[in-house]
XYZ file of C-alpha atoms in Angstrom:
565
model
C 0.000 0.000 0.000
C 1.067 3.458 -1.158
C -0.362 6.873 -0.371
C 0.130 9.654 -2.021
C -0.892 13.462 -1.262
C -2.418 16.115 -3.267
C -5.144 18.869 -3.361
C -8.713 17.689 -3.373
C -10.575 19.562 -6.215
C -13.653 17.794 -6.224
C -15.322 15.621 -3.518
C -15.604 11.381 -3.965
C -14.278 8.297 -2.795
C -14.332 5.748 -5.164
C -11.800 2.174 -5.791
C -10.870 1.731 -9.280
C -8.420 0.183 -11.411
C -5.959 2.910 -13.054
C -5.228 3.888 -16.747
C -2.269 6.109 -17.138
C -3.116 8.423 -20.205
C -0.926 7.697 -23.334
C 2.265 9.037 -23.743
C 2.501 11.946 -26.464
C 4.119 11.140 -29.621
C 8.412 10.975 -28.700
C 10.513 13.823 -29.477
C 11.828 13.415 -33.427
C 15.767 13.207 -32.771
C 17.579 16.335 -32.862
C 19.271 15.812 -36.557
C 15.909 14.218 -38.290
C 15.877 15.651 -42.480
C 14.031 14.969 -44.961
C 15.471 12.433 -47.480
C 17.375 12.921 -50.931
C 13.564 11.495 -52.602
C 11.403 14.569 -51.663
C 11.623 18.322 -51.403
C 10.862 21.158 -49.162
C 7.768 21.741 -50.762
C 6.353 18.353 -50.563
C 7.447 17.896 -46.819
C 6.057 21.598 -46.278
C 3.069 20.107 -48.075
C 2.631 17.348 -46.158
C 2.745 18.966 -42.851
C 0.297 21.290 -44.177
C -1.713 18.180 -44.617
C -1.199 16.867 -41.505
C -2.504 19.945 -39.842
C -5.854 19.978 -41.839
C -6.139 16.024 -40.700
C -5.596 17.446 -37.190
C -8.024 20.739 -37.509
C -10.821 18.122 -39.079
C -10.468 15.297 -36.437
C -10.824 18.057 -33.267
C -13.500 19.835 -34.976
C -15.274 16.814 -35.642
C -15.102 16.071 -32.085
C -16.121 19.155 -31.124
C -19.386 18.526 -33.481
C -20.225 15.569 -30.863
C -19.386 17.314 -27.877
C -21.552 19.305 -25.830
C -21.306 23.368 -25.622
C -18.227 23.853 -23.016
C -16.458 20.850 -24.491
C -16.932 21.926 -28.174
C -15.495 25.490 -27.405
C -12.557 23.948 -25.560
C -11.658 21.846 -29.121
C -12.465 24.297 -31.288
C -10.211 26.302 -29.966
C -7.875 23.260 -29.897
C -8.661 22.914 -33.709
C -7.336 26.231 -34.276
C -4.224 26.258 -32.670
C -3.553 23.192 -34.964
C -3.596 25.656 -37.945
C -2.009 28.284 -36.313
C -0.169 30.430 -38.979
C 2.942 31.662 -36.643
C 3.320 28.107 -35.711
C 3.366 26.929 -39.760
C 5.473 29.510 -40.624
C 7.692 28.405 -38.454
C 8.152 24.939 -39.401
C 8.466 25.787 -42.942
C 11.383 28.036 -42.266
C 12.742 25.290 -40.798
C 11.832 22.571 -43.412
C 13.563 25.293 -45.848
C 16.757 24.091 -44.607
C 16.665 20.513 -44.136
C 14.547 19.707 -41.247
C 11.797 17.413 -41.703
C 8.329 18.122 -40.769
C 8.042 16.124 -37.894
C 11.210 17.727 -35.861
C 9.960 21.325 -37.443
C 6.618 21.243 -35.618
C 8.347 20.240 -32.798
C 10.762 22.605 -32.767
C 8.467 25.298 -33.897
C 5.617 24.018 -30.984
C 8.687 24.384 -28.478
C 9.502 28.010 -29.246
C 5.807 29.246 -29.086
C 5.308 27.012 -25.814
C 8.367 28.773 -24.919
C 7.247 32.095 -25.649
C 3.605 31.628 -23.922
C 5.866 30.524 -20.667
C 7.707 33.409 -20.243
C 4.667 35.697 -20.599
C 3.118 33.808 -17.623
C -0.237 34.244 -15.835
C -2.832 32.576 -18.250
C -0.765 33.039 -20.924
C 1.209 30.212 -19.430
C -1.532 27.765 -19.026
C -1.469 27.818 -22.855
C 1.590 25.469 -23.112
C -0.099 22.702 -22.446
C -2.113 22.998 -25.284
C 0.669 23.802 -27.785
C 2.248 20.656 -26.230
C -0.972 18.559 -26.907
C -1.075 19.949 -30.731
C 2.355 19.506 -31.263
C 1.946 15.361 -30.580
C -0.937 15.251 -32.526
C 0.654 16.897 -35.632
C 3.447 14.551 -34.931
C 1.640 11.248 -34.433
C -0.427 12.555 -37.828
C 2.777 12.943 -39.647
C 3.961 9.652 -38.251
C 0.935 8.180 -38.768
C 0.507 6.949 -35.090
C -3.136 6.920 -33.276
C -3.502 10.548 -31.488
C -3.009 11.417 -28.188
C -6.411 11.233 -25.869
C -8.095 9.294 -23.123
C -7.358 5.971 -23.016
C -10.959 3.594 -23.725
C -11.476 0.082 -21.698
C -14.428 -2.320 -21.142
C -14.882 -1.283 -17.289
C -14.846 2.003 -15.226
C -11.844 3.460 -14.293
C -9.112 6.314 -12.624
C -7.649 8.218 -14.836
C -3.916 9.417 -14.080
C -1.844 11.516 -15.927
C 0.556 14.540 -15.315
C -2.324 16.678 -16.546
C -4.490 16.596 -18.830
C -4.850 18.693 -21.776
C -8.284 20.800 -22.590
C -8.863 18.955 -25.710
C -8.734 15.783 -23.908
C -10.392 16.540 -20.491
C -13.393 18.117 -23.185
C -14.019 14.634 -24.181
C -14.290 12.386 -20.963
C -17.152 9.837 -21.101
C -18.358 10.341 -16.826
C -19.606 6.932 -17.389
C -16.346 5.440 -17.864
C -13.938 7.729 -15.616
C -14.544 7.283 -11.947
C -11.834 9.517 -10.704
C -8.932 11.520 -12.282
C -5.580 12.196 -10.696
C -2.500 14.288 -11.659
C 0.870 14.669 -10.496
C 0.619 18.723 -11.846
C -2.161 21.225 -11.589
C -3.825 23.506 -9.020
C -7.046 23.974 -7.294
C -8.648 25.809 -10.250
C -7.091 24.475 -12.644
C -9.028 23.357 -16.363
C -8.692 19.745 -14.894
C -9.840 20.380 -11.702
C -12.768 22.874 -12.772
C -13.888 20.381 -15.385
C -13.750 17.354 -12.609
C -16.693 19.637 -10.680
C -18.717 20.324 -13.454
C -18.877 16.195 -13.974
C -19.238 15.682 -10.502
C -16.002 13.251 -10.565
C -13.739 12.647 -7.623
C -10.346 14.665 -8.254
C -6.704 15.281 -6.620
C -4.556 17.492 -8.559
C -0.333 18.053 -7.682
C -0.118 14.743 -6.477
C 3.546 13.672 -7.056
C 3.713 10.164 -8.577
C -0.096 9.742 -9.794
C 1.165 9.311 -13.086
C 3.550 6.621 -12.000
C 1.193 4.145 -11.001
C 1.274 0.928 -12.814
C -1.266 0.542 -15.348
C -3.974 -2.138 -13.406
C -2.983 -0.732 -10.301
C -6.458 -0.466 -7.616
C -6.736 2.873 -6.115
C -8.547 4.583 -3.644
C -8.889 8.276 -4.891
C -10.654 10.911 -1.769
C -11.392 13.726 -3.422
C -12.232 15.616 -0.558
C -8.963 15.292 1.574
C -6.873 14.673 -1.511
C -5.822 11.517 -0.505
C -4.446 8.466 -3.390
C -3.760 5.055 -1.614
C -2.719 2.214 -3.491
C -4.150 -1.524 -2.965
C -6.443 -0.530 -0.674
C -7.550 -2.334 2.468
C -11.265 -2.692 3.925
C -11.152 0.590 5.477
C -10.796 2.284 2.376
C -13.560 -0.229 0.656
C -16.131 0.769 3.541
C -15.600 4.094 2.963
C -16.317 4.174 -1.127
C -19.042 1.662 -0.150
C -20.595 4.451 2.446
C -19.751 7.411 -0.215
C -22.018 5.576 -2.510
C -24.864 5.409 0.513
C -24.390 9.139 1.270
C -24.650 10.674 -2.416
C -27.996 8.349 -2.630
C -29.344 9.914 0.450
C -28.548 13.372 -0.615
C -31.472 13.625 -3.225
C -31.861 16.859 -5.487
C -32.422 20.786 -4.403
C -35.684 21.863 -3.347
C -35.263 25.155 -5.089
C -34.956 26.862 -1.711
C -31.383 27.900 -0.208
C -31.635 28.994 3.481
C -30.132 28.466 6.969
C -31.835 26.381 9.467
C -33.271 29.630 10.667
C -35.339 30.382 7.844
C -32.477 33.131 6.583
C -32.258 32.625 2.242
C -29.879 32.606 1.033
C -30.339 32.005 -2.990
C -28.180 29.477 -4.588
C -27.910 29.725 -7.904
C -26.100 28.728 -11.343
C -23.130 29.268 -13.394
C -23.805 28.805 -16.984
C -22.319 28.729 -20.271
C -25.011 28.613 -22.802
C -29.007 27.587 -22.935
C -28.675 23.858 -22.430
C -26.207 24.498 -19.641
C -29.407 26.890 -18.361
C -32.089 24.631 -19.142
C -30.307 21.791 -16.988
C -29.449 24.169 -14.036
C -33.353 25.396 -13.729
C -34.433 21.373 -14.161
C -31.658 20.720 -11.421
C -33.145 23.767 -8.967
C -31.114 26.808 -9.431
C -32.534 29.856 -8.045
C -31.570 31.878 -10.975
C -28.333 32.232 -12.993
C -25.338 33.731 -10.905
C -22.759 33.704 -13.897
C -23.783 33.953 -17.781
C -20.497 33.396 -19.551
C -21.264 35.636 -22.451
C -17.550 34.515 -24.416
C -19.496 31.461 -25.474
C -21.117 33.464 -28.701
C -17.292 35.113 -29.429
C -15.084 32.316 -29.207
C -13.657 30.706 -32.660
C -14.563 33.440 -34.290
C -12.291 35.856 -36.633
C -15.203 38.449 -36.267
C -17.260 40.139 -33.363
C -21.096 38.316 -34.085
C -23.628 40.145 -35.463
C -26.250 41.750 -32.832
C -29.042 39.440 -33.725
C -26.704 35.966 -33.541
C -25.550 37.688 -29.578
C -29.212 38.580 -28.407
C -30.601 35.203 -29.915
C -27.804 33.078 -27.837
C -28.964 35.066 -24.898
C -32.430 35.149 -24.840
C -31.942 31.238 -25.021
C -30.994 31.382 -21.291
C -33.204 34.076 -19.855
C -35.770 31.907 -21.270
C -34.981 29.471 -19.104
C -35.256 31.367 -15.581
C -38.803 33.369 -16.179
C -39.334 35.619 -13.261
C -36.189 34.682 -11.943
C -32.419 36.604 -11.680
C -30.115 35.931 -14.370
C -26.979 37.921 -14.242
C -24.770 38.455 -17.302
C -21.190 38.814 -17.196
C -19.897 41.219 -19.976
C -17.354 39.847 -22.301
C -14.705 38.891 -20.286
C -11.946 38.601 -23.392
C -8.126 38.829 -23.125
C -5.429 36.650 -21.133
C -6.826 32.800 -21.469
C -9.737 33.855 -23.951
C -8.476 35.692 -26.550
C -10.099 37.013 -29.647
C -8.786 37.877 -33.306
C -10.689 40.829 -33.333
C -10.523 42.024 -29.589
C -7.056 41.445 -28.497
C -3.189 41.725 -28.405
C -1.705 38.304 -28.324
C 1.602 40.106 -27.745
C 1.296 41.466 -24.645
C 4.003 41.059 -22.204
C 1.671 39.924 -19.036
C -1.780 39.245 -20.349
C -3.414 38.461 -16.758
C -2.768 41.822 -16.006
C -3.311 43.415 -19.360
C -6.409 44.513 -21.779
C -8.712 41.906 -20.699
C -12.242 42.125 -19.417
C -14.260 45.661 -18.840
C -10.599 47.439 -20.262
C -11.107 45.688 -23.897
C -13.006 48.815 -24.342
C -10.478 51.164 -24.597
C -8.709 49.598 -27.170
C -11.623 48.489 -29.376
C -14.591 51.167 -28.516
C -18.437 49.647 -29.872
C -17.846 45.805 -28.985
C -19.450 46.662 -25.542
C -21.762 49.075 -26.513
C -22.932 46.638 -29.021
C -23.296 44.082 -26.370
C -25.088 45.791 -24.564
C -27.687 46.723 -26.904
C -27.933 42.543 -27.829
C -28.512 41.560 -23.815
C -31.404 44.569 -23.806
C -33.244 42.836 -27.090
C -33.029 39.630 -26.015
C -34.252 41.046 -22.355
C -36.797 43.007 -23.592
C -38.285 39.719 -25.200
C -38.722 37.331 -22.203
C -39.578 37.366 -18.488
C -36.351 37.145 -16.855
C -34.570 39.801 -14.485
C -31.649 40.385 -16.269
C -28.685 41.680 -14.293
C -25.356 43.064 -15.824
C -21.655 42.939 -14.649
C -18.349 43.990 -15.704
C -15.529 41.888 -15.386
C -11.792 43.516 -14.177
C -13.547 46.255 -12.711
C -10.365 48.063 -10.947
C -12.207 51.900 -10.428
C -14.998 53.599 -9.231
C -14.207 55.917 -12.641
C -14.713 52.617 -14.615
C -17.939 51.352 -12.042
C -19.372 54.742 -12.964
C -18.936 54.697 -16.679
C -20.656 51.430 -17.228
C -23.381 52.238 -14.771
C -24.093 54.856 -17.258
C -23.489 52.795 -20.627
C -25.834 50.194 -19.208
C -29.086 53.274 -18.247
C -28.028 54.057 -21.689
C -29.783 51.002 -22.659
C -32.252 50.454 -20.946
C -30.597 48.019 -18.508
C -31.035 49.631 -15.110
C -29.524 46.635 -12.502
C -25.745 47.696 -13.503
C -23.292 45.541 -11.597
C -19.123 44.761 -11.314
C -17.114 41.766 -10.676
C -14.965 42.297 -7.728
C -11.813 39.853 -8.901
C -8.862 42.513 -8.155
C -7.957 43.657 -4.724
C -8.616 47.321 -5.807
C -12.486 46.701 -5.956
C -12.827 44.787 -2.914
C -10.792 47.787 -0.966
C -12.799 50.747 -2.723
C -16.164 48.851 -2.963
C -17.887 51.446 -1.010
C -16.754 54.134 -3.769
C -17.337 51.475 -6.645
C -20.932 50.637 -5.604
C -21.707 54.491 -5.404
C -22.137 53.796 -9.065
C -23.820 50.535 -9.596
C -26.023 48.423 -8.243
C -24.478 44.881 -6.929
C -21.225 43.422 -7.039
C -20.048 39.670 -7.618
C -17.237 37.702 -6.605
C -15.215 36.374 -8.299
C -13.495 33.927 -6.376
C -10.529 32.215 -8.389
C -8.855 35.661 -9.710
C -9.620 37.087 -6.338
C -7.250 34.471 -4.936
C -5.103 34.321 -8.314
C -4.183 38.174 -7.911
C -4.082 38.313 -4.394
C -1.742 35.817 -3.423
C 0.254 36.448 -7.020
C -0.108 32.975 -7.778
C -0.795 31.160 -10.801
C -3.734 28.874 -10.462
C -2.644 26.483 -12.811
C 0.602 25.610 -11.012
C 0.336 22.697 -8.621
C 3.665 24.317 -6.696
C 1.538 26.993 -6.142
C -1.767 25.207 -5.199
C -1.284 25.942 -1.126
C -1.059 29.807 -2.139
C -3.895 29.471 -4.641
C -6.517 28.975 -2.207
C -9.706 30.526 -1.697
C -9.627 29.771 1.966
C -6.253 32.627 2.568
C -7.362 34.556 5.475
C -6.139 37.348 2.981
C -8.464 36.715 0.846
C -11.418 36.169 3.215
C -10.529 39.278 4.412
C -10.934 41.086 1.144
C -14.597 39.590 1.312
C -15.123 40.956 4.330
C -14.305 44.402 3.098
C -16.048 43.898 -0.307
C -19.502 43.423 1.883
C -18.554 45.785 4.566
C -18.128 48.718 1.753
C -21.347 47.644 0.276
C -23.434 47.924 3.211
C -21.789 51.782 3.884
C -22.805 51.929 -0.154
C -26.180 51.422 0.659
C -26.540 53.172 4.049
C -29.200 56.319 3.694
C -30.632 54.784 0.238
C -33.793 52.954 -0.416
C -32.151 49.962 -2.151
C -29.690 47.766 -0.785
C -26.079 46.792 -2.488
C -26.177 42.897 -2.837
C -22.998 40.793 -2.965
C -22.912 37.776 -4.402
C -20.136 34.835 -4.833
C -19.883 33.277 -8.541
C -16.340 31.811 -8.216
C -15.379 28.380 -7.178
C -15.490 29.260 -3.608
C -19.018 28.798 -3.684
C -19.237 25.079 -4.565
C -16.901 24.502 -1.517
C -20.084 23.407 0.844
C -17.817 24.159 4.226
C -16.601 27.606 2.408
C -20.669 28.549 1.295
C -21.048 28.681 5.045
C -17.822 30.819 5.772
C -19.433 33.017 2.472
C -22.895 33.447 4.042
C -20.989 34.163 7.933
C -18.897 37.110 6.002
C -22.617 38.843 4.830
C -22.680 37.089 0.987
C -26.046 36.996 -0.002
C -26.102 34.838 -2.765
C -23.998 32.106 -3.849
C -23.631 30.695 -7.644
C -22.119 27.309 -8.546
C -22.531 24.490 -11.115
C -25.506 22.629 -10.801
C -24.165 19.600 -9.452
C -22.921 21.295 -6.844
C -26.465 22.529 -5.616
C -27.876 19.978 -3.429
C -24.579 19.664 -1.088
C -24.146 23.684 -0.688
C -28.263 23.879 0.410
C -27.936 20.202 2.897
C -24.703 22.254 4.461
C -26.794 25.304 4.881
C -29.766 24.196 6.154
C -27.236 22.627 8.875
C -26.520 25.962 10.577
C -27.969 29.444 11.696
C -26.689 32.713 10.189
C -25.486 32.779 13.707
C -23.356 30.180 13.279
C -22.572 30.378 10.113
C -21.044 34.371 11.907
C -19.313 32.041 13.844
C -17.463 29.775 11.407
C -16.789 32.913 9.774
C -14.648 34.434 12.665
C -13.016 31.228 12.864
C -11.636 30.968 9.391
C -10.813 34.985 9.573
C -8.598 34.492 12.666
C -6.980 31.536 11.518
C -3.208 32.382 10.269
C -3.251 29.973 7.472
C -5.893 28.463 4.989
C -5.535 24.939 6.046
C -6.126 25.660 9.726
C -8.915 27.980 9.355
C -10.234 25.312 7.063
C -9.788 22.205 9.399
C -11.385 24.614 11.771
C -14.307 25.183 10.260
C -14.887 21.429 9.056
C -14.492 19.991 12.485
C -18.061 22.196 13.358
C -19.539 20.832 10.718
C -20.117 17.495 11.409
C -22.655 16.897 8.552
C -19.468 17.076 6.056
C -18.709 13.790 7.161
C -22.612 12.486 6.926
C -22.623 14.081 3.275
C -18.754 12.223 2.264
C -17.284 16.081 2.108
């Protein structure tokens, strides 16, 4: 028996037999040419080939794959064709190289160059790596990289996986996924709660374990143990027993003292919506508008926008949906929006700023959320992303009155808003959360980066703090006015059932999540009082480090245990 240690991402305990995910195609040696029988053109040809084979294979996936998944590929697809990156290789295949050690040399330098930008520029190396092997194993005529397939469930391990394979994971054959690399909000590990799979990231040797190998995988403590014993069988066996007794969402968030507190979705298009308002959801916490921009070389048309929304308010009649502006730049960006070259994009053009480099594309917007408003019975809210100012708060207050949108709102994801929210929310009516660039920017660590993952935590008294101070300044925003300043939570933090409480203790009203995530946050609420939930609060506040204010807080809530948390 072997254990091994990570970060729980997403809550499970399940036995399994592992599958190690496929090693990429092998480096082409360092002197590979092309032969005395062909030419540059034909090699440059056929790697030109080899990246339409690539481009057709990921977007077919992407066809098959549901909304999230087929953006992810699509995106993947792209990359495969990327013109810097073919360039590249045919300079190289110019003077003797053949196209198999070209792509990877050329993949290398523009991994290279993403690396040294850092921030979420830097998570984009993994999926340069991932094309790279798949133009090689095209070239080479080798089976692509992906997810391994076998006749019974099992744990997937790996160093980490790739967006283009994580996109594609059958939930009926993957019981668990573990990686050596990775952090807490990582693509992995955000993925892994969205499927409702048991997850450790940054767990050194996962992706050493024999293929065959059982394994007991906790996703909640972030515990891997090898050949397990009965303990560890009772305990998947009484996982199972506890996720039965859970049941679904009533469609009412509140403390055991009658206190609501609405839970409600993040969503990424109108299926996504139409499944959170089956599964409960109060309302929609977190529209992702970048859905209708991605892949695209230009902005969509007004009409294509408000008909993608209206899809979702549809969903939630009489009920709060709140749209996030596009929120382009850094991991997201767009041909026609932003400046790939940018030395630091995390703390570049990105977000609400996007407007001051390409004025109309929010405007625009803006007029496409009011159609599609104006057309059902939903209470459409709007919110900013990288809102830094109360100057910036206050101009898109005023672009939204403009048009006819009158419940104006910011994201609070950079320590400047949460310590001027009193001035910010002068200018707007609510302000949201969000919860994993919080952290990211606060603790100036990369969420991607397992080495990181202690830092990266949404649990940093510094960062509970800056909640604190977010709500604190909203409530002095409010004070003498007839309407109150509401502060909500649409990051991570709020699927973390023991953290929802912590939220709710620090004055969050509302908390948004993925669906999946809904019935555990509401049986974890209804467990305390708003008293207590003060209480926890204080606890986690005072603590000096994350993990001890988080142990804390668990060991006074005993229904974690009940619930297999």
């Amino acid at each position: 028996m072997t254990k091994l240690t990570g970060v729980g991402v997403s809550p499970g305990r399940v036995i399994g037999p592992v599958l190690q995910m496929p090693a990429s195609a092998r480096e082409p040696r360092a002197d590979e040419r092309w032969g005395a029988d062909t030419t540059a053109e034909a090699e440059t040809a056929r790697l030109k080939t080899a990246s339409k084979a690539v481009q057709a294979e990921l977007k077919r996936r992407a066809d098959a794959a549901t909304k999230d998944a087929s953006a992810v590929l699509e995106a993947t697809a792209m990359m495969a064709a990327d013109p810097m990156l073919l360039k590249s290789a045919a300079k190289l295949i110019a003077a003797g190289t053949s196209a198999e050690r070209a792509v990877w040399e050329a993949g290398s330098a523009v991994a290279e160059m993403l690396l040294s930008l850092g921030g979420y520029m830097a998570e984009r190396t993994q999926d340069v790596h991932d094309v790279r092997a798949r133009l090689v194993a095209e070239l080479r005529g080798l089976p692509a990289p992906g997810v391994p397939t076998s006749e019974q469930p099992f744990i997937l391990a790996a160093e980490d996986l790739a967006p283009a394979d994580t996109a594609t994971l059958d939930s009926t054959q993957v019981l668990a996924l573990i990686t050596s690399s990775g952090g807490p909000q990582s693509h992995t590990a955000i993925l892994a709660r969205a499927l409702g799979l048991p997850a450790v990231v940054a767990a050194t040797g996962a992706d050493a374990i024999e293929a065959g190998t059982s394994v007991y995988v906790d996703g909640a403590t972030g515990t891997i143990i090898t050949d397990p014993g009965d303990d560890e069988r009772a305990a998947a066996a009484r996982w199972v027993e506890q996720t039965a007794a859970l049941g679904t969402f009533n469609g009412t968030g509140t403390t055991s003292d009658g206190h609501l507190v609405p839970l409600l979705a993040n969503v990424g298009s109108g299926k996504d919506a139409r499944a959170a308002a089956a599964a409960g959801a109060e309302g929609v916490g977190l529209l992702r508008t970048e859905f209708c921009f991605l892949d695209r070389e230009t902005e969509p048309s007004g009409e294509e926008q408000a008909s993608a929304y209206r899809e979702v308010f549809d969903a939630f009649p009489g009920r709060k949906v709140v749209v996030r502006t596009l929120d382009a730049g850094a991991d997201k960006p767009l041909p026609f929006l932003t400046d790939a070259s940018e030395p630091n994009p995390a703390l570049g053009v990105r977000g609400y700023r996007t407007g001051t480099v390409s004025p109309g594309v929010l405007t625009r917007q803006l007029q496409a959320i009011a159609r599609a408003a104006a057309d059902t019975e939903a209470e459409v809210w709007v919110m900013a992303p990288m809102i830094s100012t109360a100057a910036e708060a206050k101009s898109f207050g005023e672009m939204c009155l403009a048009e006819g949108l009158d419940q104006p709102g910011v994201m609070v994801e950079v320590p400047s808003a949460a310590l001027t929210s009193e001035a910010i929310l002068q200018h707007v009516g609510f302000a949201s959360l969000g919860t994993n660039d919080l952290t990211q920017y606060t603790m100036a660590a990369d969420r991607q980066l397992g080495q990181l993952a202690t830092l990266n935590d949404s649990w940093q008294p510094a960062v509970l703090q800056l909640i604190k101070l977010t709500v604190a300044g909203a409530e002095s925003a409010a004070a003498g006015t007839a309407e109150a300043k509401p502060v909500g939570v649409c990051g991570e933090a709020a699927a973390d059932p023991a953290l929802a409480v912590v939220l709710v203790g620090l004055g969050v009203q509302t908390l948004s999540m993925s669906a999946r995530s809904l019935p555990t946050v509401a049986a974890v609420l209804a467990s305390v009082t708003r008293t207590e939930a003060q209480e926890l609060a204080a606890l986690a506040l005072a603590a000096p480090t994350a993990d001890l204010g988080r142990t804390a807080v668990r060991e006074r809530l005993p229904i974690l245990e009940t619930l297999g948390q």
